[in-house]
Amino acid sequence: MMPLHLYDTKSREVLEVKETNGLVKMYCCGPTVYRDAHVGNMRTFLLSDLIRRTLLMFGYRVSIVQNITDVGHMSEDYEGEDKLLAQSKTEHIDPLAVAKKYEERFHSDLRQLNIIPADKYPKASESIGLMQDLITQLIARGNAYVGSDNSVYFDASSFPGYGQLSGNRLDSLKPGHRYEYHDDGAKKFHADWALWKAAGDRTELIWDSPWGPGFPGWHIECSAMSLHFLDGHVNVHVGGIDLRFPHHEDERAQSDSVTGNETVDLWVHGEHLLFQGRKMSKSAGNVVLIQDIAERGFDPLALRLVYLENRYRSQMDLTWETISAANETLLKWRTLVSKFSSATPLQNEEIWQALSVDLDTPKVIQIVRSIVKDPNLSDEMKAGYFLHADQVLGLDLARAEVPRELTAELKRLLDERDFVRENKNWKESDRLRGVLEEAGLIIQDSPTGQEWQWR
Ligand code: AMP
Ligand code: ZN
């Protein structure tokens, strides 16, 4: 077996991935299903897929658990309201119907990106008992206490290693600092956090508990699920860099206090995605979904290629131009490979080396590009290298391209442009040309009308 080394946020070192009883156990923080996941979220989900595919290629067995957060993740924008409840008011549907809708869309996005499904997708709302058991244990061990408001809090000072993961040491955390939404409640110390929140006047998404009706905190969810479904130990824990603190710092304190040892071997964090230079967010108005990529006529797997061209630990900027260029590359590679789709897969030692040292995917893509250009290799051999590498790249390189069809929306826009040209409305005609070109078409006007082709 080839070893895989990954950067561990806690030790700040590149360490070898370990297995437990012949299995690499991975936990990947999943989506909060109150909205569509954007392509930034997808970058993090693709990171766990990349780790898994690399481990499989290197000969390991892997098991992945990814949680679905459908309760307990409080919003910063709605006065600390549960994200699911806030969205249920906006959409005028039941909170669990909101969760179901976005969970289905999340799985559809994963399929479009060729992400191998996790072995288990536990839901927070179906794991309340697990969380309550863990909280009971934490209280019994003196790591948690019931506040005068009937909420249960973790006592941060009871865990000596608090702060080692994120570098936020307890004595430097200031009261009132917004590291946790304002849930001061009855906690004894500003750095403590709620494991169980008393219902107060909330009536939906609440459960009975030994401490009265209420709902779980967000951090306890990941401790409860990882400990239960991965049998008390996690070899690789994956999430976006924003989760390092407080989410993962708190998860580590909770889990380690119960297991009595270091529960997670490696904490792997993916850097954030920017879009056209700015952090992707609703307020910045630059949220891009997988669906938007498909609607512009691009293969969603072009996004996979763009992400592979960047190292997971670097912040990266996405633009429509990079997606378009990757889409072209993908088509060229498929044209080459699909002619020899039954070629014998050929292992490339350099690719394995590049992956082995903290997933140097930009180098892998560089090697792949040099294979394409190599005059000493036959096309069949090139296809063989591609087929082997595609186990990790996940780009569907053996897929024979079928001519792309126009979407109904693009057809409508072309018809509309025909119509406005007949009426000599050149301004509108130019505007529509812009929209069509943005969507990936090339438009040419001739005396007999407009002609189009894919870019
Ligand atoms: P959420 O649904 O907001 O809880 O996020 C799901 C996952 O996406 C978490 O691992 C986040 O750290 C990650 N994430 C959020 N925004 C970005 C971004 N812009 N780029 C990369 N990952 C992100
Ligand atoms: Zn988590």
Coordinates of C-alpha atoms and ligand atoms in Angstrom, one line a residue:
M1 CA 0.0 0.0 0.0
M2 CA 1.2 3.5 -0.9
P3 CA 1.1 5.8 2.1
L4 CA -0.9 9.1 2.0
H5 CA 0.3 12.1 3.8
L6 CA -2.0 15.0 4.7
Y7 CA -1.6 18.4 6.5
D8 CA -3.0 18.1 10.0
T9 CA -4.3 21.4 11.3
K10 CA -3.7 20.5 14.9
S11 CA 0.0 19.5 14.8
R12 CA 0.6 21.8 11.8
E13 CA 2.6 19.0 10.2
V14 CA 2.1 16.7 7.2
L15 CA 1.3 13.3 8.7
E16 CA 0.6 9.8 7.3
V17 CA -3.0 8.7 7.3
K18 CA -3.5 5.7 9.6
E19 CA -6.0 3.0 9.5
T20 CA -7.9 1.3 12.3
N21 CA -8.4 -2.5 12.0
G22 CA -7.8 -2.4 8.3
L23 CA -10.1 0.5 7.6
V24 CA -9.5 4.3 7.2
K25 CA -12.4 5.9 9.0
M26 CA -13.4 9.3 7.7
Y27 CA -15.8 11.9 9.0
C28 CA -16.8 14.8 6.8
C29 CA -18.9 17.7 8.1
G30 CA -22.0 17.8 5.9
P31 CA -24.4 20.5 4.8
T32 CA -27.0 22.4 6.8
V33 CA -30.0 21.6 4.6
Y34 CA -31.9 24.9 4.7
R35 CA -30.7 26.1 1.2
D36 CA -28.9 24.8 -1.9
A37 CA -25.2 24.0 -1.3
H38 CA -23.1 26.4 -3.4
V39 CA -20.0 25.5 -5.4
G40 CA -17.9 26.7 -2.4
N41 CA -19.4 24.0 -0.2
M42 CA -18.8 21.6 -3.1
R43 CA -15.1 22.3 -3.0
T44 CA -15.0 21.0 0.6
F45 CA -17.1 17.9 -0.3
L46 CA -14.9 17.2 -3.2
L47 CA -11.9 17.3 -0.9
S48 CA -13.2 14.3 1.1
D49 CA -14.0 12.5 -2.2
L50 CA -10.4 13.1 -3.4
I51 CA -9.0 11.7 -0.2
R52 CA -11.2 8.7 -0.4
R53 CA -10.4 8.0 -4.1
T54 CA -6.7 8.4 -3.5
L55 CA -6.8 6.0 -0.5
L56 CA -8.8 3.5 -2.6
M57 CA -6.3 3.7 -5.4
F58 CA -3.4 3.2 -2.9
G59 CA -5.1 0.0 -1.7
Y60 CA -6.9 1.0 1.5
R61 CA -10.4 0.3 2.6
V62 CA -12.3 3.4 3.5
S63 CA -15.5 4.2 5.4
I64 CA -17.0 7.7 5.3
V65 CA -19.7 9.2 7.5
Q66 CA -21.2 12.6 6.6
N67 CA -23.8 14.3 8.7
I68 CA -26.9 16.1 7.5
T69 CA -27.6 19.1 9.8
D70 CA -31.4 19.6 10.0
V71 CA -31.7 21.1 13.5
G72 CA -29.5 23.1 15.9
H73 CA -27.4 25.2 13.5
M74 CA -28.3 28.7 14.6
S75 CA -28.2 31.6 12.2
E76 CA -26.2 34.8 12.6
D77 CA -28.6 36.7 10.5
Y78 CA -31.9 35.9 12.2
E79 CA -31.3 36.9 15.8
G80 CA -30.0 33.4 16.6
E81 CA -32.9 31.5 15.1
D82 CA -32.4 27.9 13.9
K83 CA -31.5 28.1 10.2
L84 CA -34.2 25.5 9.3
L85 CA -37.0 27.3 11.2
A86 CA -36.1 30.6 9.6
Q87 CA -36.2 29.1 6.1
S88 CA -39.5 27.3 6.9
K89 CA -41.1 30.7 7.6
T90 CA -39.7 32.1 4.4
E91 CA -40.9 29.2 2.3
H92 CA -44.1 28.6 4.3
I93 CA -43.5 24.9 4.6
D94 CA -42.8 22.6 7.5
P95 CA -39.1 22.7 8.6
L96 CA -38.6 19.0 7.9
A97 CA -40.0 19.5 4.4
V98 CA -37.4 22.2 3.9
A99 CA -34.7 19.7 5.1
K100 CA -36.0 17.0 2.8
K101 CA -36.0 19.3 -0.3
Y102 CA -32.5 20.5 0.2
E103 CA -31.1 17.1 1.2
E104 CA -32.4 15.7 -2.1
R105 CA -30.8 18.5 -4.0
F106 CA -27.5 18.0 -2.1
H107 CA -27.4 14.3 -3.2
S108 CA -28.2 15.3 -6.8
D109 CA -25.3 17.8 -6.7
L110 CA -23.0 15.1 -5.4
R111 CA -24.0 12.8 -8.3
Q112 CA -23.4 15.4 -10.9
L113 CA -19.9 15.9 -9.5
N114 CA -19.1 12.1 -9.4
I115 CA -18.7 12.2 -5.6
I116 CA -18.8 8.6 -4.3
P117 CA -21.7 8.5 -1.8
A118 CA -20.7 8.3 1.9
D119 CA -21.4 5.0 3.6
K120 CA -23.8 6.7 6.0
Y121 CA -25.6 10.1 6.1
P122 CA -27.0 10.4 9.6
K123 CA -29.4 13.2 10.3
A124 CA -29.3 15.4 13.4
S125 CA -33.0 15.1 13.9
E126 CA -32.8 11.3 13.9
S127 CA -29.8 11.2 16.3
I128 CA -31.3 13.1 19.2
G129 CA -30.9 10.0 21.5
L130 CA -27.2 9.6 20.6
M131 CA -26.6 13.3 21.5
Q132 CA -28.5 13.0 24.8
D133 CA -26.5 9.9 25.8
L134 CA -23.3 11.8 25.1
I135 CA -24.4 14.9 27.1
T136 CA -25.4 12.6 30.0
Q137 CA -21.9 11.1 29.9
L138 CA -20.3 14.6 29.8
I139 CA -22.3 15.7 32.8
A140 CA -21.4 12.5 34.8
R141 CA -17.7 13.1 34.0
G142 CA -17.8 16.7 35.2
N143 CA -17.3 18.2 31.7
A144 CA -20.8 19.7 31.4
Y145 CA -23.3 21.3 33.7
V146 CA -27.0 22.1 33.7
G147 CA -27.6 25.9 33.8
S148 CA -30.3 27.7 35.7
D149 CA -32.1 28.1 32.4
N150 CA -32.3 24.2 31.9
S151 CA -29.8 24.3 29.1
V152 CA -26.7 22.1 29.3
Y153 CA -23.3 23.7 28.8
F154 CA -19.9 22.3 28.2
D155 CA -17.3 23.6 30.7
A156 CA -14.5 24.7 28.5
S157 CA -12.0 24.9 31.3
S158 CA -12.5 21.2 32.1
F159 CA -10.7 20.3 28.9
P160 CA -7.0 21.1 29.2
G161 CA -6.3 20.9 25.5
Y162 CA -8.8 23.5 24.5
G163 CA -7.5 25.8 21.8
Q164 CA -4.8 23.4 20.5
L165 CA -6.6 22.9 17.2
S166 CA -7.4 26.5 16.3
G167 CA -4.7 28.3 18.3
N168 CA -7.5 30.2 20.2
R169 CA -6.4 29.6 23.8
L170 CA -9.0 30.0 26.5
D171 CA -7.2 32.8 28.3
S172 CA -7.1 34.9 25.1
L173 CA -10.8 34.5 24.2
K174 CA -12.5 37.7 25.2
P175 CA -16.0 37.8 26.7
G176 CA -18.6 39.1 24.2
H177 CA -16.4 38.1 21.2
R178 CA -18.7 36.7 18.5
Y179 CA -17.1 33.3 18.3
E180 CA -20.5 31.7 19.0
Y181 CA -23.8 33.2 18.3
H182 CA -25.3 35.1 21.3
D183 CA -26.4 32.1 23.4
D184 CA -25.0 33.4 26.7
G185 CA -28.0 32.0 28.5
A186 CA -26.9 30.8 31.9
K187 CA -23.4 29.7 31.1
K188 CA -20.8 30.2 33.8
F189 CA -17.9 31.3 31.6
H190 CA -18.0 33.1 28.3
A191 CA -16.1 30.4 26.4
D192 CA -18.6 27.6 27.5
W193 CA -21.1 26.5 24.8
A194 CA -24.5 24.9 24.8
L195 CA -24.8 21.2 24.3
W196 CA -28.6 21.2 24.8
K197 CA -30.7 24.3 24.6
A198 CA -33.9 24.7 26.6
A199 CA -36.9 25.2 24.3
G200 CA -38.0 28.5 25.8
D201 CA -40.9 29.7 23.7
R202 CA -39.8 27.6 20.7
T203 CA -42.5 25.0 19.7
E204 CA -41.1 23.3 16.6
L205 CA -38.1 21.0 16.3
I206 CA -37.9 20.3 20.0
W207 CA -37.6 17.1 21.9
D208 CA -38.0 15.8 25.5
S209 CA -34.9 15.3 27.4
P210 CA -33.7 14.6 31.0
W211 CA -33.2 18.4 31.3
G212 CA -36.7 19.3 29.9
P213 CA -37.8 20.0 26.3
G214 CA -35.3 21.5 24.0
F215 CA -33.0 20.9 21.1
P216 CA -29.3 20.1 20.6
G217 CA -26.4 22.4 19.9
W218 CA -24.6 22.1 16.6
H219 CA -21.2 20.9 17.8
I220 CA -22.5 18.0 19.8
E221 CA -24.0 16.5 16.7
C222 CA -20.7 15.8 15.0
S223 CA -19.2 14.3 18.2
A224 CA -22.2 12.1 18.7
M225 CA -22.3 10.9 15.1
S226 CA -18.6 10.4 14.6
L227 CA -18.2 8.4 17.9
H228 CA -21.2 6.3 17.2
F229 CA -20.9 5.5 13.5
L230 CA -17.1 5.3 13.4
D231 CA -16.9 3.3 16.6
G232 CA -15.1 5.8 18.9
H233 CA -12.2 6.8 16.6
V234 CA -11.7 8.9 13.5
N235 CA -8.7 8.6 11.3
V236 CA -9.4 11.6 9.0
H237 CA -11.8 14.4 9.8
V238 CA -12.6 16.8 7.0
G239 CA -14.3 20.2 6.8
G240 CA -13.9 23.7 5.4
I241 CA -11.4 26.1 7.1
D242 CA -14.2 28.1 8.7
L243 CA -15.2 25.1 10.8
R244 CA -11.8 25.0 12.6
F245 CA -13.2 27.3 15.3
P246 CA -15.4 27.0 17.2
H247 CA -17.1 23.9 15.6
H248 CA -14.1 21.6 15.5
E249 CA -12.4 22.9 18.6
D250 CA -15.6 22.2 20.5
E251 CA -16.1 18.8 18.9
R252 CA -12.6 17.8 19.9
A253 CA -13.2 18.9 23.5
Q254 CA -16.4 17.0 23.7
S255 CA -15.2 13.8 22.0
D256 CA -11.8 13.6 23.8
S257 CA -13.4 14.2 27.2
V258 CA -15.5 11.1 26.7
T259 CA -13.0 8.8 25.0
G260 CA -10.1 9.9 27.2
N261 CA -7.8 10.0 24.3
E262 CA -7.2 11.8 21.0
T263 CA -10.3 10.8 19.0
V264 CA -9.2 12.2 15.7
D265 CA -5.8 11.4 14.1
L266 CA -5.9 14.0 11.4
W267 CA -7.8 17.3 11.1
V268 CA -7.9 18.2 7.4
H269 CA -9.3 21.6 6.4
G270 CA -10.0 22.8 2.9
E271 CA -9.5 26.5 2.1
H272 CA -12.3 28.6 0.9
L273 CA -13.5 29.3 -2.6
L274 CA -13.8 32.9 -3.8
F275 CA -15.9 33.8 -6.8
Q276 CA -14.6 36.6 -9.0
G277 CA -12.4 37.8 -6.2
R278 CA -14.9 37.8 -3.4
K279 CA -16.0 35.3 -0.8
M280 CA -19.0 33.5 -2.1
S281 CA -22.1 34.6 -0.1
K282 CA -25.7 35.5 -0.5
S283 CA -25.1 39.1 0.6
A284 CA -22.3 39.6 -2.0
G285 CA -24.8 38.3 -4.6
N286 CA -22.2 35.9 -6.1
V287 CA -23.5 32.5 -5.1
V288 CA -23.1 29.9 -7.9
L289 CA -24.9 26.6 -7.8
I290 CA -24.1 23.4 -9.8
Q291 CA -27.4 24.0 -11.6
D292 CA -26.1 27.4 -12.8
I293 CA -23.0 25.7 -14.3
A294 CA -25.2 23.1 -16.2
E295 CA -27.6 25.9 -17.4
R296 CA -24.7 27.6 -19.1
G297 CA -24.0 24.5 -21.0
F298 CA -20.9 23.4 -19.1
D299 CA -20.4 19.9 -17.8
P300 CA -20.4 20.1 -13.9
L301 CA -17.3 17.9 -14.0
A302 CA -15.4 20.9 -15.5
L303 CA -15.7 22.3 -12.0
R304 CA -14.0 19.2 -10.6
L305 CA -11.1 19.8 -13.0
V306 CA -10.8 23.5 -12.0
Y307 CA -10.6 22.4 -8.3
L308 CA -8.0 19.8 -9.1
E309 CA -5.9 22.5 -10.8
N310 CA -5.7 24.2 -7.4
R311 CA -4.2 22.9 -4.2
Y312 CA -6.8 22.2 -1.5
R313 CA -4.9 24.2 1.0
S314 CA -4.9 27.4 -1.1
Q315 CA -7.7 29.9 -1.3
M316 CA -8.8 29.9 -4.9
D317 CA -10.7 32.3 -7.1
L318 CA -13.3 30.8 -9.6
T319 CA -14.4 32.6 -12.7
W320 CA -16.7 31.7 -15.6
E321 CA -13.6 31.8 -17.8
T322 CA -11.7 29.1 -15.9
I323 CA -14.8 26.9 -15.9
S324 CA -15.2 27.4 -19.7
A325 CA -11.5 26.6 -20.3
A326 CA -11.7 23.4 -18.1
N327 CA -14.8 22.4 -20.0
E328 CA -12.9 22.6 -23.3
T329 CA -10.0 20.6 -21.9
L330 CA -12.4 17.9 -20.6
L331 CA -14.0 17.6 -24.1
K332 CA -10.5 17.2 -25.7
W333 CA -9.4 14.6 -23.2
R334 CA -12.6 12.6 -23.6
T335 CA -12.3 12.7 -27.4
L336 CA -8.8 11.1 -26.9
V337 CA -9.8 8.5 -24.3
S338 CA -13.2 7.4 -25.6
K339 CA -11.6 6.0 -28.8
F340 CA -9.6 3.6 -26.6
S341 CA -12.0 3.1 -23.7
S342 CA -11.0 -0.5 -23.4
A343 CA -7.3 0.2 -23.3
T344 CA -5.4 -1.4 -20.4
P345 CA -5.1 1.2 -17.5
L346 CA -1.5 2.2 -17.0
Q347 CA -0.2 3.3 -13.6
N348 CA 1.9 6.4 -13.5
E349 CA 4.4 6.5 -10.7
E350 CA 4.8 10.3 -10.7
I351 CA 1.1 10.8 -10.3
W352 CA 1.0 8.5 -7.3
Q353 CA 4.0 10.4 -5.8
A354 CA 2.3 13.7 -6.3
L355 CA -0.9 12.5 -4.6
S356 CA 1.0 10.9 -1.8
V357 CA 2.5 14.2 -0.6
D358 CA -0.5 16.1 0.6
L359 CA -2.6 15.7 -2.6
D360 CA -0.5 17.8 -5.0
T361 CA -3.3 17.8 -7.6
P362 CA -1.9 20.8 -9.7
K363 CA 1.1 18.6 -10.2
V364 CA -1.0 15.6 -11.2
I365 CA -2.8 17.8 -13.8
Q366 CA 0.5 19.0 -15.1
I367 CA 1.7 15.4 -15.5
V368 CA -1.5 14.5 -17.3
R369 CA -1.0 17.5 -19.7
S370 CA 2.5 16.4 -20.4
I371 CA 1.3 12.9 -21.2
V372 CA -1.1 14.4 -23.8
K373 CA 1.8 16.2 -25.5
D374 CA 4.4 13.3 -25.3
P375 CA 5.3 12.3 -28.9
N376 CA 6.8 9.0 -27.7
L377 CA 3.4 7.7 -26.5
S378 CA 0.8 6.2 -28.7
D379 CA -2.8 7.4 -28.3
E380 CA -3.8 4.1 -26.9
M381 CA -1.1 4.4 -24.2
K382 CA -2.1 7.9 -23.4
A383 CA -5.7 6.7 -22.9
G384 CA -4.4 3.9 -20.6
Y385 CA -2.7 6.5 -18.3
F386 CA -5.9 8.6 -18.4
L387 CA -8.1 5.7 -17.5
H388 CA -5.9 4.8 -14.5
A389 CA -5.7 8.4 -13.3
D390 CA -9.4 8.9 -13.7
Q391 CA -10.0 6.6 -10.7
V392 CA -8.9 9.6 -8.6
L393 CA -9.7 12.5 -11.0
G394 CA -13.3 11.3 -11.4
L395 CA -13.8 13.2 -14.7
D396 CA -15.5 10.5 -16.6
L397 CA -12.8 10.5 -19.2
A398 CA -14.0 7.3 -20.9
R399 CA -17.4 8.9 -21.6
A400 CA -18.1 9.4 -25.3
E401 CA -19.2 12.9 -25.9
V402 CA -22.6 13.3 -27.5
P403 CA -23.5 16.6 -29.2
R404 CA -24.8 18.9 -26.6
E405 CA -28.4 19.9 -26.9
L406 CA -29.9 23.3 -26.3
T407 CA -31.8 23.8 -23.1
A408 CA -35.4 24.9 -23.5
E409 CA -34.4 28.3 -22.0
L410 CA -31.7 28.8 -24.7
K411 CA -34.1 27.9 -27.4
R412 CA -36.5 30.4 -26.1
L413 CA -33.8 33.1 -26.0
L414 CA -32.8 32.3 -29.6
D415 CA -36.4 32.6 -30.8
E416 CA -36.9 35.8 -28.9
R417 CA -33.7 37.2 -30.6
D418 CA -35.1 36.2 -34.0
F419 CA -38.2 38.0 -33.2
V420 CA -36.6 41.3 -32.1
R421 CA -34.3 41.3 -35.1
E422 CA -37.3 41.0 -37.4
N423 CA -38.6 44.1 -35.7
K424 CA -35.2 45.8 -36.0
N425 CA -34.8 46.2 -32.2
W426 CA -31.0 46.1 -32.3
K427 CA -30.5 47.1 -28.7
E428 CA -32.5 44.2 -27.4
S429 CA -30.9 41.9 -30.0
D430 CA -27.4 42.9 -28.7
R431 CA -28.6 42.3 -25.1
L432 CA -29.8 38.8 -26.0
R433 CA -26.6 38.1 -27.8
G434 CA -24.7 38.9 -24.5
V435 CA -27.0 36.6 -22.5
L436 CA -26.5 33.7 -25.1
E437 CA -22.8 34.2 -25.2
E438 CA -22.5 34.1 -21.5
A439 CA -24.3 30.8 -21.6
G440 CA -21.6 29.4 -23.9
L441 CA -22.9 30.0 -27.4
I442 CA -21.2 31.7 -30.3
I443 CA -23.7 33.7 -32.4
Q444 CA -23.2 34.8 -36.0
D445 CA -25.6 37.0 -37.8
S446 CA -26.0 36.6 -41.6
P447 CA -28.5 38.1 -44.1
T448 CA -30.5 34.8 -43.7
G449 CA -30.7 35.0 -39.9
Q450 CA -28.7 34.1 -36.9
E451 CA -26.6 31.0 -36.6
W452 CA -25.2 29.5 -33.4
Q453 CA -22.7 27.0 -32.2
W454 CA -21.2 25.9 -28.9
R455 CA -18.1 27.8 -27.8
Ligands
AMP1 P1 -22.6 24.7 5.7 O1 -23.7 24.0 4.8 O2 -22.6 26.1 5.6 O3 -22.6 24.2 7.1 O4 -21.2 24.2 5.0 C1 -20.9 23.0 4.6 C2 -19.4 22.8 4.3 O5 -19.0 23.8 3.3 C3 -18.5 23.1 5.5 O6 -17.5 22.2 5.6 C4 -18.0 24.5 5.3 O7 -16.7 24.7 5.9 C5 -17.8 24.5 3.7 N1 -17.8 25.8 3.1 C6 -18.6 26.9 3.3 N2 -18.3 27.9 2.5 C7 -17.3 27.5 1.7 C8 -16.5 28.1 0.7 N3 -16.7 29.4 0.2 N4 -15.5 27.4 0.1 C9 -15.2 26.2 0.5 N5 -15.9 25.5 1.5 C10 -16.9 26.2 2.1
ZN2 ZN -19.3 19.0 11.9

